[in-house]
Each structure stands twice: as structure tokens, then as C-alpha cells.
């Protein structure tokens, strides 16, 4: 496989490396990778993608032995044909890939679970419980005057968030940059919120594990409850009261959280509490939430799953009828109950979980497998080897991914469609 570029450099690209889906990048060179407007995360993604260039990376294998694509597809179909209850996990793909997976899942009575569902489910439980009021990246750029980031510095996972949505003065209403406040973020992680002119983000509390009690206290203070203690979660009540006043007087406060950074049990209750805070603020002013996504196409996969089956992942098909169970249909649980595993990871070379089940891995050409699956089929990387479509993390728009280079790698939907055809 050579890095045969599909068009001459520079090439404008959309970056699929995080949920921001920045579409203002320009790929200027690939040896070494040089990208205008690319952040460190995007450069790492494209470096990883362009480095997957040896011939063996294109070759499918059966139990570790090289084979051709036809044979690998037939072997994968045989595993699924024998299976009564396969698990399709990982699901690191974009919209077209997920559409194909959904058809195959329906035909094979498969359970579907995205690799980041453990985090996504915390948000889903909150949304199912009572709805929520969230916003879009455009609204943040054009209207937000206060951004409260809870338990996340935002910049580590979504590196250009501040550059594009806070410090870019080219917004619709000529508003000043939003004030950034971190809650429960350690000082060393809080640097990404420092503005280009050196103004650091405000930091309230640096212990993420204290976030649940602090959010509950903010809710109490917001409805004028008296708190009979001087500190909550090592933060003085006076400081928390000042934060509540800041949110109340903001014209458009945005509260950002990342479900994957909440490393405490029942994090969904804390997200519910954040949503309650947002709802209460809307009694007198305007406020909205922004849940950060976890990556590997999670927003695209769950939206596609929801519009095709009525449910996000952790769903399954039984004789064509979709079912949903965000507890029992987790990968961890289904590895005990399924009789075959199909693992998919096309953006990143991620190995499947350890299992003794018959297994098929379809993924990134550089996948370093921890154990040898029955079938391995390398496929193209979306936004590099083939075109595609992705949902931005706010689910408000989809953006097209480009094919940047020519090679022999099939794309995921072709492979899945051919497996499905074998099952017919
Ligand atoms: S912020 Fe995200 S989408 Fe934008 S260039 Fe960086 S990794 Fe890519």
C-alpha cells in the first residue's frame, strides 16, 4: 500500500479525530504530516493513518494466516451463519458504515454496543429520565458569555474548542470572549482554558470526585436553600454562592461535561443534577448544556442506530424486532451470553476485548491484535481511505469526510454488505 494521494496537495480536509469535526484543515504534506489548522490530536491521527502503509497491512487473515478478501468474507459469514446470538461491538465507524452494520445486525439477530457506551449511557439515562436542554457549537460561539466546564478541561479531548468557539472574535453578534470557569479540574489540566493573551480560566475545586456533592449544593443554593456548613467538597459555600450568582446573571451560560471523565459510580445522577441546574437557571435567564462525546464515531453510530431502530446502541434485533437494554446489552455482559463476536474499529487500531468466542475483527489496517481472531479484515480509515459522513458532537449537523488516498483497502460498508450477501 502506498500513500497515493487522491488529489494534489494541499487538500482541504475534515478531521474525524474528535467530535469538533473541524472542516477548516488543509493537508499540506504527509512526510512528515503537515496540516494547516491541525491540532496535536489531528496531526497524531493523520500521522497514524498515513503510516499504515506496508503491504501486509492490506492483507486479511484467517487465524493469523494471510488470505484473500473473498475467503475472509466467506469465513466471517460462516461464523455469523452458525451463530444464534452474535455481539457486534467496538463499532468505531461513521454513518455509512453503521447503516451497513445495522442491516447485518438485523439479518443475524445481533446485539450492538459501541465501545464508548459506558459513558454515553450515562447521558442517555438522563435524557430518557426527563429530557434535557442542550446547545450547539454555533450557539456557544455566537451567544455564550459564561462557560462552566465540569470535571473536564475540554481541551484535552477537544483541542480546538476554545480557539474556535471562545477566542475567535468572528462571531455573529460581536460579543466578547466567554468567561471560562473550571469546576473539579486539576490545575495542571486547566491550561487549555488559558486565553491567547494569557488570561487563565477560573478554577473552582480541583478534585473531580467531589463534583456530585458540589453540583447538588449549587442546585440547593440556586433555589435559595440554606446550607448549614462552611464547605462542600472542600470549596467554601461563599465561593459556590458566587458561582451561582455568576450563572444567574449570565445572559447565556453553557455548562459542559464529559460523561467519560466522571469516574464515580452512578454518574448519571450527577448528570441529572447538572440538567436540573440548567433547567432551574432557565426560569430567569438562558442556559444550556453541552455533553462532550467520547470519540470513535460514537455520535454518528448512536444517531444512525436511533433513526434506524428507535434506539441508540446497546440494542439488538430479535427476528427483525429491535430491543434495547442499556445494562444487559453491554459488551462486558454480552461476551458472556453471545456465541460470536464481530469487533469493528476503523478510526483507531484498537484490539477487541479478550474472548474465547469465535471472533471476526474488521478494522484499522494497523490494528495490533492482542490475540489472534478467526478472521481479520483490514479496512480503510474513514476520512483518509474513503469518503463518509459524521455527526458533529452536538448532533446538529453532519459533515462529509473525504477520500484522501488511493489503495487496495475495501471500506467497511463494502465488507459488511458482502458478508450480508453471503448470509442471504
Ligand atoms: S479539535 Fe478535534 S476535529 Fe478539530 S482538528 Fe483537533 S482533533 Fe481534529
Coordinates of C-alpha atoms and ligand atoms in Angstrom, one line a residue:
X1 CA 0.0 0.0 0.0
X2 CA 1.4 3.4 -1.0
X3 CA 0.3 6.8 0.1
X4 CA -1.1 7.6 -3.3
X5 CA -2.9 10.8 -2.8
X6 CA -6.3 11.2 -4.4
X7 CA -5.6 14.8 -5.4
X8 CA -2.6 17.2 -5.3
X9 CA -1.5 18.8 -2.1
X10 CA -2.7 20.9 -0.4
X11 CA -6.0 19.1 0.2
X12 CA -8.8 20.6 2.4
X13 CA -9.9 18.0 4.9
X14 CA -12.5 17.4 7.6
X15 CA -10.8 16.0 10.7
X16 CA -12.6 13.0 12.3
X17 CA -10.2 12.7 15.3
X18 CA -12.7 14.3 17.7
X19 CA -16.3 15.4 17.9
X20 CA -15.5 19.0 16.8
X21 CA -15.1 17.7 13.2
X22 CA -13.1 20.8 12.2
X23 CA -13.5 21.3 8.5
X24 CA -11.0 24.1 8.0
X25 CA -7.9 21.9 7.9
X26 CA -5.5 21.8 4.9
X27 CA -3.2 18.9 4.5
X28 CA 0.0 20.4 3.2
X29 CA 2.3 17.4 3.4
X30 CA 2.3 13.8 4.5
X31 CA 6.1 13.1 5.0
X32 CA 6.1 14.4 7.7
X33 CA 2.4 15.3 8.1
X34 CA 1.9 19.0 8.0
X35 CA -1.6 20.4 8.5
X36 CA -2.7 24.0 8.5
X37 CA -5.1 24.5 11.4
X38 CA -4.4 21.0 12.7
X39 CA -4.1 20.5 16.5
X40 CA -1.8 17.9 18.0
X41 CA -4.6 15.3 18.1
X42 CA -5.4 15.7 14.4
X43 CA -1.7 15.5 13.5
X44 CA -1.4 12.3 15.5
X45 CA -4.5 10.9 13.8
X46 CA -3.2 11.7 10.3
X47 CA 0.3 10.5 11.1
X48 CA -1.1 7.2 12.4
X49 CA -3.3 6.9 9.3
X50 CA -0.5 7.7 6.7
X51 CA 1.9 5.4 8.5
X52 CA -0.3 2.4 7.8
X53 CA 1.4 1.8 4.5
X54 CA 3.0 -1.6 4.4
X55 CA 1.7 -4.3 2.1
X56 CA 0.9 -6.8 4.9
X57 CA -1.4 -4.2 6.5
X58 CA -3.8 -4.6 3.5
X59 CA -4.0 -8.4 3.8
X60 CA -6.8 -10.2 5.6
X61 CA -6.0 -13.3 7.7
X62 CA -7.7 -16.4 9.0
X63 CA -6.4 -17.5 12.4
X64 CA -3.3 -15.3 11.7
X65 CA -2.6 -16.8 8.3
X66 CA -2.8 -14.4 5.3
X67 CA -5.7 -15.0 2.9
X68 CA -7.6 -13.1 0.2
X69 CA -10.6 -10.8 0.9
X70 CA -13.2 -13.3 -0.7
X71 CA -12.1 -16.1 1.6
X72 CA -12.0 -13.9 4.6
X73 CA -15.6 -12.6 3.9
X74 CA -16.9 -16.2 3.4
X75 CA -15.2 -17.2 6.7
X76 CA -16.8 -14.3 8.5
X77 CA -20.2 -15.1 7.1
X78 CA -19.8 -18.8 8.1
X79 CA -19.2 -17.7 11.7
X80 CA -22.3 -15.5 11.7
X81 CA -24.4 -18.1 10.0
X82 CA -23.6 -20.6 12.8
X83 CA -24.2 -18.0 15.5
X84 CA -27.6 -17.7 17.2
X85 CA -26.7 -14.5 19.1
X86 CA -23.6 -12.6 17.9
X87 CA -22.3 -9.5 19.5
X88 CA -21.3 -6.6 17.2
X89 CA -19.0 -4.4 19.4
X90 CA -16.5 -1.6 19.1
X91 CA -18.5 -0.1 16.2
X92 CA -15.8 2.6 15.6
X93 CA -17.2 3.8 12.3
X94 CA -19.2 6.7 10.6
X95 CA -22.8 6.9 9.3
X96 CA -22.5 4.7 6.1
X97 CA -20.5 2.0 8.0
X98 CA -23.2 1.9 10.7
X99 CA -26.0 1.7 8.2
X100 CA -24.5 -1.4 6.8
X101 CA -23.8 -2.8 10.2
X102 CA -27.5 -2.3 11.2
X103 CA -28.7 -4.3 8.2
X104 CA -26.3 -7.1 9.0
X105 CA -27.4 -7.0 12.7
X106 CA -31.0 -7.3 11.7
X107 CA -30.2 -10.3 9.5
X108 CA -28.1 -12.0 12.1
X109 CA -30.1 -11.2 15.3
X110 CA -27.0 -9.3 16.7
X111 CA -26.6 -7.2 19.8
X112 CA -24.9 -3.8 19.1
X113 CA -22.7 -1.9 21.6
X114 CA -20.4 1.0 20.8
X115 CA -17.0 0.9 22.6
X116 CA -17.8 4.1 24.5
X117 CA -21.3 3.2 25.5
X118 CA -20.4 3.0 29.2
X119 CA -20.1 6.9 29.1
X120 CA -22.8 7.5 26.6
X121 CA -25.3 5.5 28.6
X122 CA -24.9 8.0 31.5
X123 CA -26.2 10.8 29.2
X124 CA -28.9 8.6 27.7
X125 CA -30.3 7.7 31.1
X126 CA -30.5 11.3 31.9
X127 CA -32.2 12.2 28.6
X128 CA -34.6 9.3 29.0
X129 CA -35.5 10.3 32.5
X130 CA -36.6 13.8 32.0
X131 CA -35.2 15.3 28.8
X132 CA -32.6 18.0 28.7
X133 CA -31.8 21.3 27.2
X134 CA -28.5 21.2 25.2
X135 CA -27.0 23.6 22.7
X136 CA -24.9 23.6 19.5
X137 CA -21.3 24.7 18.9
X138 CA -22.6 27.6 16.8
X139 CA -24.7 28.9 19.7
X140 CA -21.8 28.6 22.0
X141 CA -19.6 30.7 19.6
X142 CA -22.3 33.3 19.0
X143 CA -24.1 33.6 22.3
X144 CA -22.3 32.1 25.3
X145 CA -21.0 34.6 27.9
X146 CA -20.1 32.1 30.6
X147 CA -18.8 28.5 30.1
X148 CA -18.7 26.3 33.1
X149 CA -16.8 23.1 32.4
X150 CA -17.4 20.4 35.0
X151 CA -14.8 17.7 35.6
X152 CA -13.3 18.3 32.1
X153 CA -10.7 20.8 30.8
X154 CA -12.4 20.3 27.4
X155 CA -9.1 21.0 25.6
X156 CA -7.5 17.5 26.2
X157 CA -10.3 15.7 24.4
X158 CA -11.5 18.5 22.0
X159 CA -8.3 20.6 21.5
X160 CA -9.7 23.4 19.3
X161 CA -12.8 24.1 21.4
X162 CA -11.6 27.3 22.9
X163 CA -9.8 28.5 19.7
X164 CA -12.9 28.1 17.6
X165 CA -15.7 28.8 20.0
X166 CA -14.4 31.1 22.6
X167 CA -11.4 33.1 21.4
X168 CA -12.4 33.5 17.8
X169 CA -13.8 37.1 17.7
X170 CA -15.6 36.5 14.4
X171 CA -19.0 35.7 15.9
X172 CA -22.4 36.8 14.8
X173 CA -23.1 39.4 17.5
X174 CA -19.6 40.8 18.1
X175 CA -19.7 39.6 21.7
X176 CA -16.6 39.4 23.9
X177 CA -15.0 36.0 24.7
X178 CA -16.9 33.9 27.1
X179 CA -15.6 33.7 30.7
X180 CA -14.3 30.2 31.3
X181 CA -14.8 28.5 34.7
X182 CA -13.5 25.1 35.5
X183 CA -15.2 23.1 38.3
X184 CA -13.4 20.0 39.6
X185 CA -10.5 20.2 37.2
X186 CA -6.9 19.9 38.4
X187 CA -4.7 23.0 37.9
X188 CA -2.2 21.1 35.6
X189 CA -5.1 20.1 33.3
X190 CA -6.6 23.6 33.3
X191 CA -4.1 25.2 31.0
X192 CA -6.1 24.6 27.9
X193 CA -8.6 27.2 29.1
X194 CA -5.9 29.9 29.2
X195 CA -6.6 32.5 26.5
X196 CA -4.1 33.6 23.9
X197 CA -3.5 36.8 25.8
X198 CA -2.6 34.8 28.9
X199 CA -5.8 35.1 30.9
X200 CA -6.3 31.7 32.7
X201 CA -9.6 30.1 33.3
X202 CA -11.0 30.4 36.8
X203 CA -10.7 27.2 38.8
X204 CA -13.1 26.2 41.5
X205 CA -12.1 23.0 43.3
X206 CA -9.6 20.6 41.7
X207 CA -11.0 17.2 42.8
X208 CA -13.3 15.6 40.1
X209 CA -14.5 13.1 42.7
X210 CA -16.2 15.9 44.6
X211 CA -18.3 17.0 41.6
X212 CA -21.5 15.2 42.7
X213 CA -21.8 16.9 46.1
X214 CA -20.8 20.3 44.6
X215 CA -23.5 20.1 41.9
X216 CA -26.1 19.2 44.5
X217 CA -25.0 22.2 46.6
X218 CA -25.3 24.5 43.6
X219 CA -28.8 23.3 43.0
X220 CA -29.7 23.9 46.6
X221 CA -28.2 27.4 46.5
X222 CA -29.9 28.3 43.3
X223 CA -33.3 27.7 44.9
X224 CA -32.2 29.7 48.0
X225 CA -31.9 26.8 50.3
X226 CA -29.7 27.5 53.3
X227 CA -26.6 25.3 53.6
X228 CA -25.5 24.7 57.2
X229 CA -21.9 24.1 56.6
X230 CA -18.9 26.3 55.5
X231 CA -17.5 24.0 52.8
X232 CA -18.9 21.5 50.4
X233 CA -16.4 19.2 48.6
X234 CA -13.5 21.4 50.0
X235 CA -15.0 24.5 48.4
X236 CA -16.3 27.3 50.6
X237 CA -20.1 27.8 50.3
X238 CA -19.3 31.5 49.7
X239 CA -17.4 30.6 46.5
X240 CA -20.3 28.3 45.4
X241 CA -22.8 31.1 46.1
X242 CA -20.7 33.5 44.0
X243 CA -20.7 30.9 41.2
X244 CA -24.5 30.6 41.4
X245 CA -24.8 34.4 41.1
X246 CA -22.5 34.3 38.1
X247 CA -24.7 31.8 36.4
X248 CA -27.9 33.6 37.3
X249 CA -26.6 36.9 35.9
X250 CA -25.1 35.4 32.7
X251 CA -27.1 36.0 29.6
X252 CA -26.3 32.6 28.1
X253 CA -24.4 30.2 30.4
X254 CA -23.3 26.9 28.9
X255 CA -22.5 24.0 31.1
X256 CA -20.1 21.5 29.6
X257 CA -19.4 18.0 30.9
X258 CA -17.8 14.8 29.7
X259 CA -19.6 11.7 30.9
X260 CA -16.3 9.7 30.3
X261 CA -14.5 11.9 32.8
X262 CA -16.9 11.1 35.6
X263 CA -15.1 8.2 37.2
X264 CA -17.5 7.7 40.1
X265 CA -20.5 5.3 40.4
X266 CA -23.9 6.4 39.3
X267 CA -22.5 9.3 37.4
X268 CA -25.9 9.6 35.6
X269 CA -27.3 11.0 38.8
X270 CA -24.7 13.8 38.7
X271 CA -25.6 14.5 35.0
X272 CA -29.3 14.6 36.1
X273 CA -28.3 17.1 38.7
X274 CA -26.4 19.2 36.1
X275 CA -29.5 19.1 33.9
X276 CA -31.6 20.2 36.8
X277 CA -29.3 23.2 37.4
X278 CA -29.7 24.2 33.7
X279 CA -33.5 23.8 33.9
X280 CA -33.6 26.0 37.0
X281 CA -31.4 28.7 35.5
X282 CA -33.8 28.9 32.6
X283 CA -36.6 30.1 34.9
X284 CA -34.9 33.5 34.9
X285 CA -32.2 33.6 32.2
X286 CA -30.8 31.4 29.4
X287 CA -28.6 28.4 30.0
X288 CA -27.9 25.2 28.1
X289 CA -25.7 22.1 28.3
X290 CA -23.1 20.5 26.1
X291 CA -22.2 16.9 26.7
X292 CA -18.8 16.2 25.1
X293 CA -18.7 13.0 23.1
X294 CA -16.1 10.3 23.7
X295 CA -14.9 9.6 20.1
X296 CA -14.6 6.7 17.6
X297 CA -17.7 7.8 15.8
X298 CA -20.0 7.5 18.9
X299 CA -22.3 10.4 18.0
X300 CA -22.6 9.1 14.4
X301 CA -23.2 5.5 15.4
X302 CA -25.8 6.2 18.1
X303 CA -27.7 8.7 15.9
X304 CA -27.7 6.2 13.0
X305 CA -28.8 3.4 15.3
X306 CA -31.6 5.6 16.8
X307 CA -33.1 6.6 13.5
X308 CA -33.0 3.0 12.1
X309 CA -34.1 1.1 15.1
X310 CA -35.6 3.6 17.5
X311 CA -32.7 3.1 20.0
X312 CA -29.1 4.1 20.4
X313 CA -26.6 1.2 20.7
X314 CA -27.0 -1.4 23.4
X315 CA -29.8 -2.6 21.3
X316 CA -30.4 -5.8 19.4
X317 CA -32.6 -7.4 16.8
X318 CA -34.7 -10.4 17.5
X319 CA -36.4 -11.7 14.3
X320 CA -36.3 -8.2 12.9
X321 CA -37.7 -6.5 16.1
X322 CA -35.4 -4.1 17.8
X323 CA -34.9 -4.3 21.6
X324 CA -33.0 -2.0 24.0
X325 CA -31.4 -2.7 27.3
X326 CA -28.6 -0.3 28.4
X327 CA -27.5 -2.6 31.2
X328 CA -27.7 -6.2 29.9
X329 CA -26.6 -5.4 26.3
X330 CA -23.2 -4.1 27.3
X331 CA -20.2 -5.6 25.7
X332 CA -19.0 -6.9 29.0
X333 CA -22.2 -8.7 29.8
X334 CA -22.8 -9.9 26.2
X335 CA -19.4 -11.5 26.0
X336 CA -20.8 -14.0 28.5
X337 CA -24.1 -14.5 26.6
X338 CA -23.2 -14.3 22.9
X339 CA -21.8 -17.1 20.7
X340 CA -19.7 -15.0 18.3
X341 CA -18.0 -11.6 18.3
X342 CA -17.7 -9.1 15.5
X343 CA -15.4 -6.2 16.6
X344 CA -15.1 -3.1 14.5
X345 CA -12.7 -0.2 14.9
X346 CA -11.9 1.8 11.8
X347 CA -10.6 5.2 13.1
X348 CA -8.1 3.8 15.6
X349 CA -6.2 0.5 15.7
X350 CA -8.0 -0.9 18.7
X351 CA -7.9 -4.6 19.6
X352 CA -11.1 -6.3 20.7
X353 CA -11.6 -7.4 24.3
X354 CA -10.2 -10.9 25.2
X355 CA -12.6 -13.6 24.5
X356 CA -12.8 -17.3 23.6
X357 CA -15.8 -16.8 21.3
X358 CA -15.4 -17.3 17.5
X359 CA -14.3 -13.8 16.5
X360 CA -14.2 -11.5 13.5
X361 CA -12.2 -8.3 13.6
X362 CA -12.8 -5.7 10.9
X363 CA -10.7 -2.6 11.4
X364 CA -7.9 -0.2 11.0
X365 CA -5.0 -1.6 8.9
X366 CA -2.5 -1.0 11.8
X367 CA -4.6 -2.9 14.4
X368 CA -2.2 -4.7 16.8
X369 CA -4.2 -7.7 17.8
X370 CA -3.8 -8.9 21.5
X371 CA -4.9 -12.3 20.5
X372 CA -5.5 -13.9 17.1
X373 CA -9.1 -13.7 15.8
X374 CA -10.6 -16.3 13.5
X375 CA -11.0 -13.7 10.8
X376 CA -9.2 -10.3 10.5
X377 CA -10.2 -8.0 7.6
X378 CA -8.3 -4.6 7.4
X379 CA -10.4 -1.8 6.0
X380 CA -9.9 1.8 5.0
X381 CA -9.8 4.6 7.5
X382 CA -12.8 6.9 7.1
X383 CA -11.8 10.4 6.0
X384 CA -8.4 9.1 4.7
X385 CA -9.1 6.0 2.6
X386 CA -12.7 6.6 1.8
X387 CA -15.4 9.3 2.0
X388 CA -18.0 9.2 4.7
X389 CA -20.4 11.2 6.8
X390 CA -20.2 12.0 10.5
X391 CA -22.3 13.7 13.1
X392 CA -20.6 16.5 15.0
X393 CA -20.7 16.0 18.8
X394 CA -23.7 18.4 19.2
X395 CA -25.7 16.2 16.7
X396 CA -26.9 19.3 15.0
X397 CA -25.1 18.8 11.6
X398 CA -23.4 16.1 9.7
X399 CA -20.1 16.7 7.8
X400 CA -18.7 14.9 4.9
X401 CA -15.3 13.1 5.2
X402 CA -13.1 13.0 2.1
X403 CA -11.1 10.2 0.5
X404 CA -7.5 11.4 0.6
X405 CA -5.6 8.5 -0.9
X406 CA -6.0 5.5 -3.2
X407 CA -5.2 2.0 -2.0
X408 CA -6.5 -1.6 -2.1
X409 CA -8.2 -1.4 1.3
X410 CA -12.0 -2.0 1.0
X411 CA -14.2 0.2 3.1
X412 CA -16.2 -1.1 6.0
X413 CA -19.6 -0.9 4.3
X414 CA -18.4 -2.9 1.3
X415 CA -17.1 -5.6 3.5
X416 CA -20.3 -5.7 5.7
X417 CA -22.5 -5.7 2.6
X418 CA -20.6 -8.6 1.2
X419 CA -20.9 -10.6 4.4
X420 CA -24.6 -9.8 4.5
X421 CA -24.9 -11.1 0.8
X422 CA -23.3 -14.4 1.8
X423 CA -25.9 -14.8 4.5
X424 CA -28.8 -14.4 2.1
Ligands
LIG1 S1 -10.1 19.8 17.5 FE1 -10.7 17.8 17.0 S2 -11.7 17.8 15.0 FE2 -10.5 19.8 15.3 S3 -8.5 19.4 14.4 FE3 -8.4 18.9 16.6 S4 -8.8 16.7 16.7 FE4 -9.5 17.4 14.7

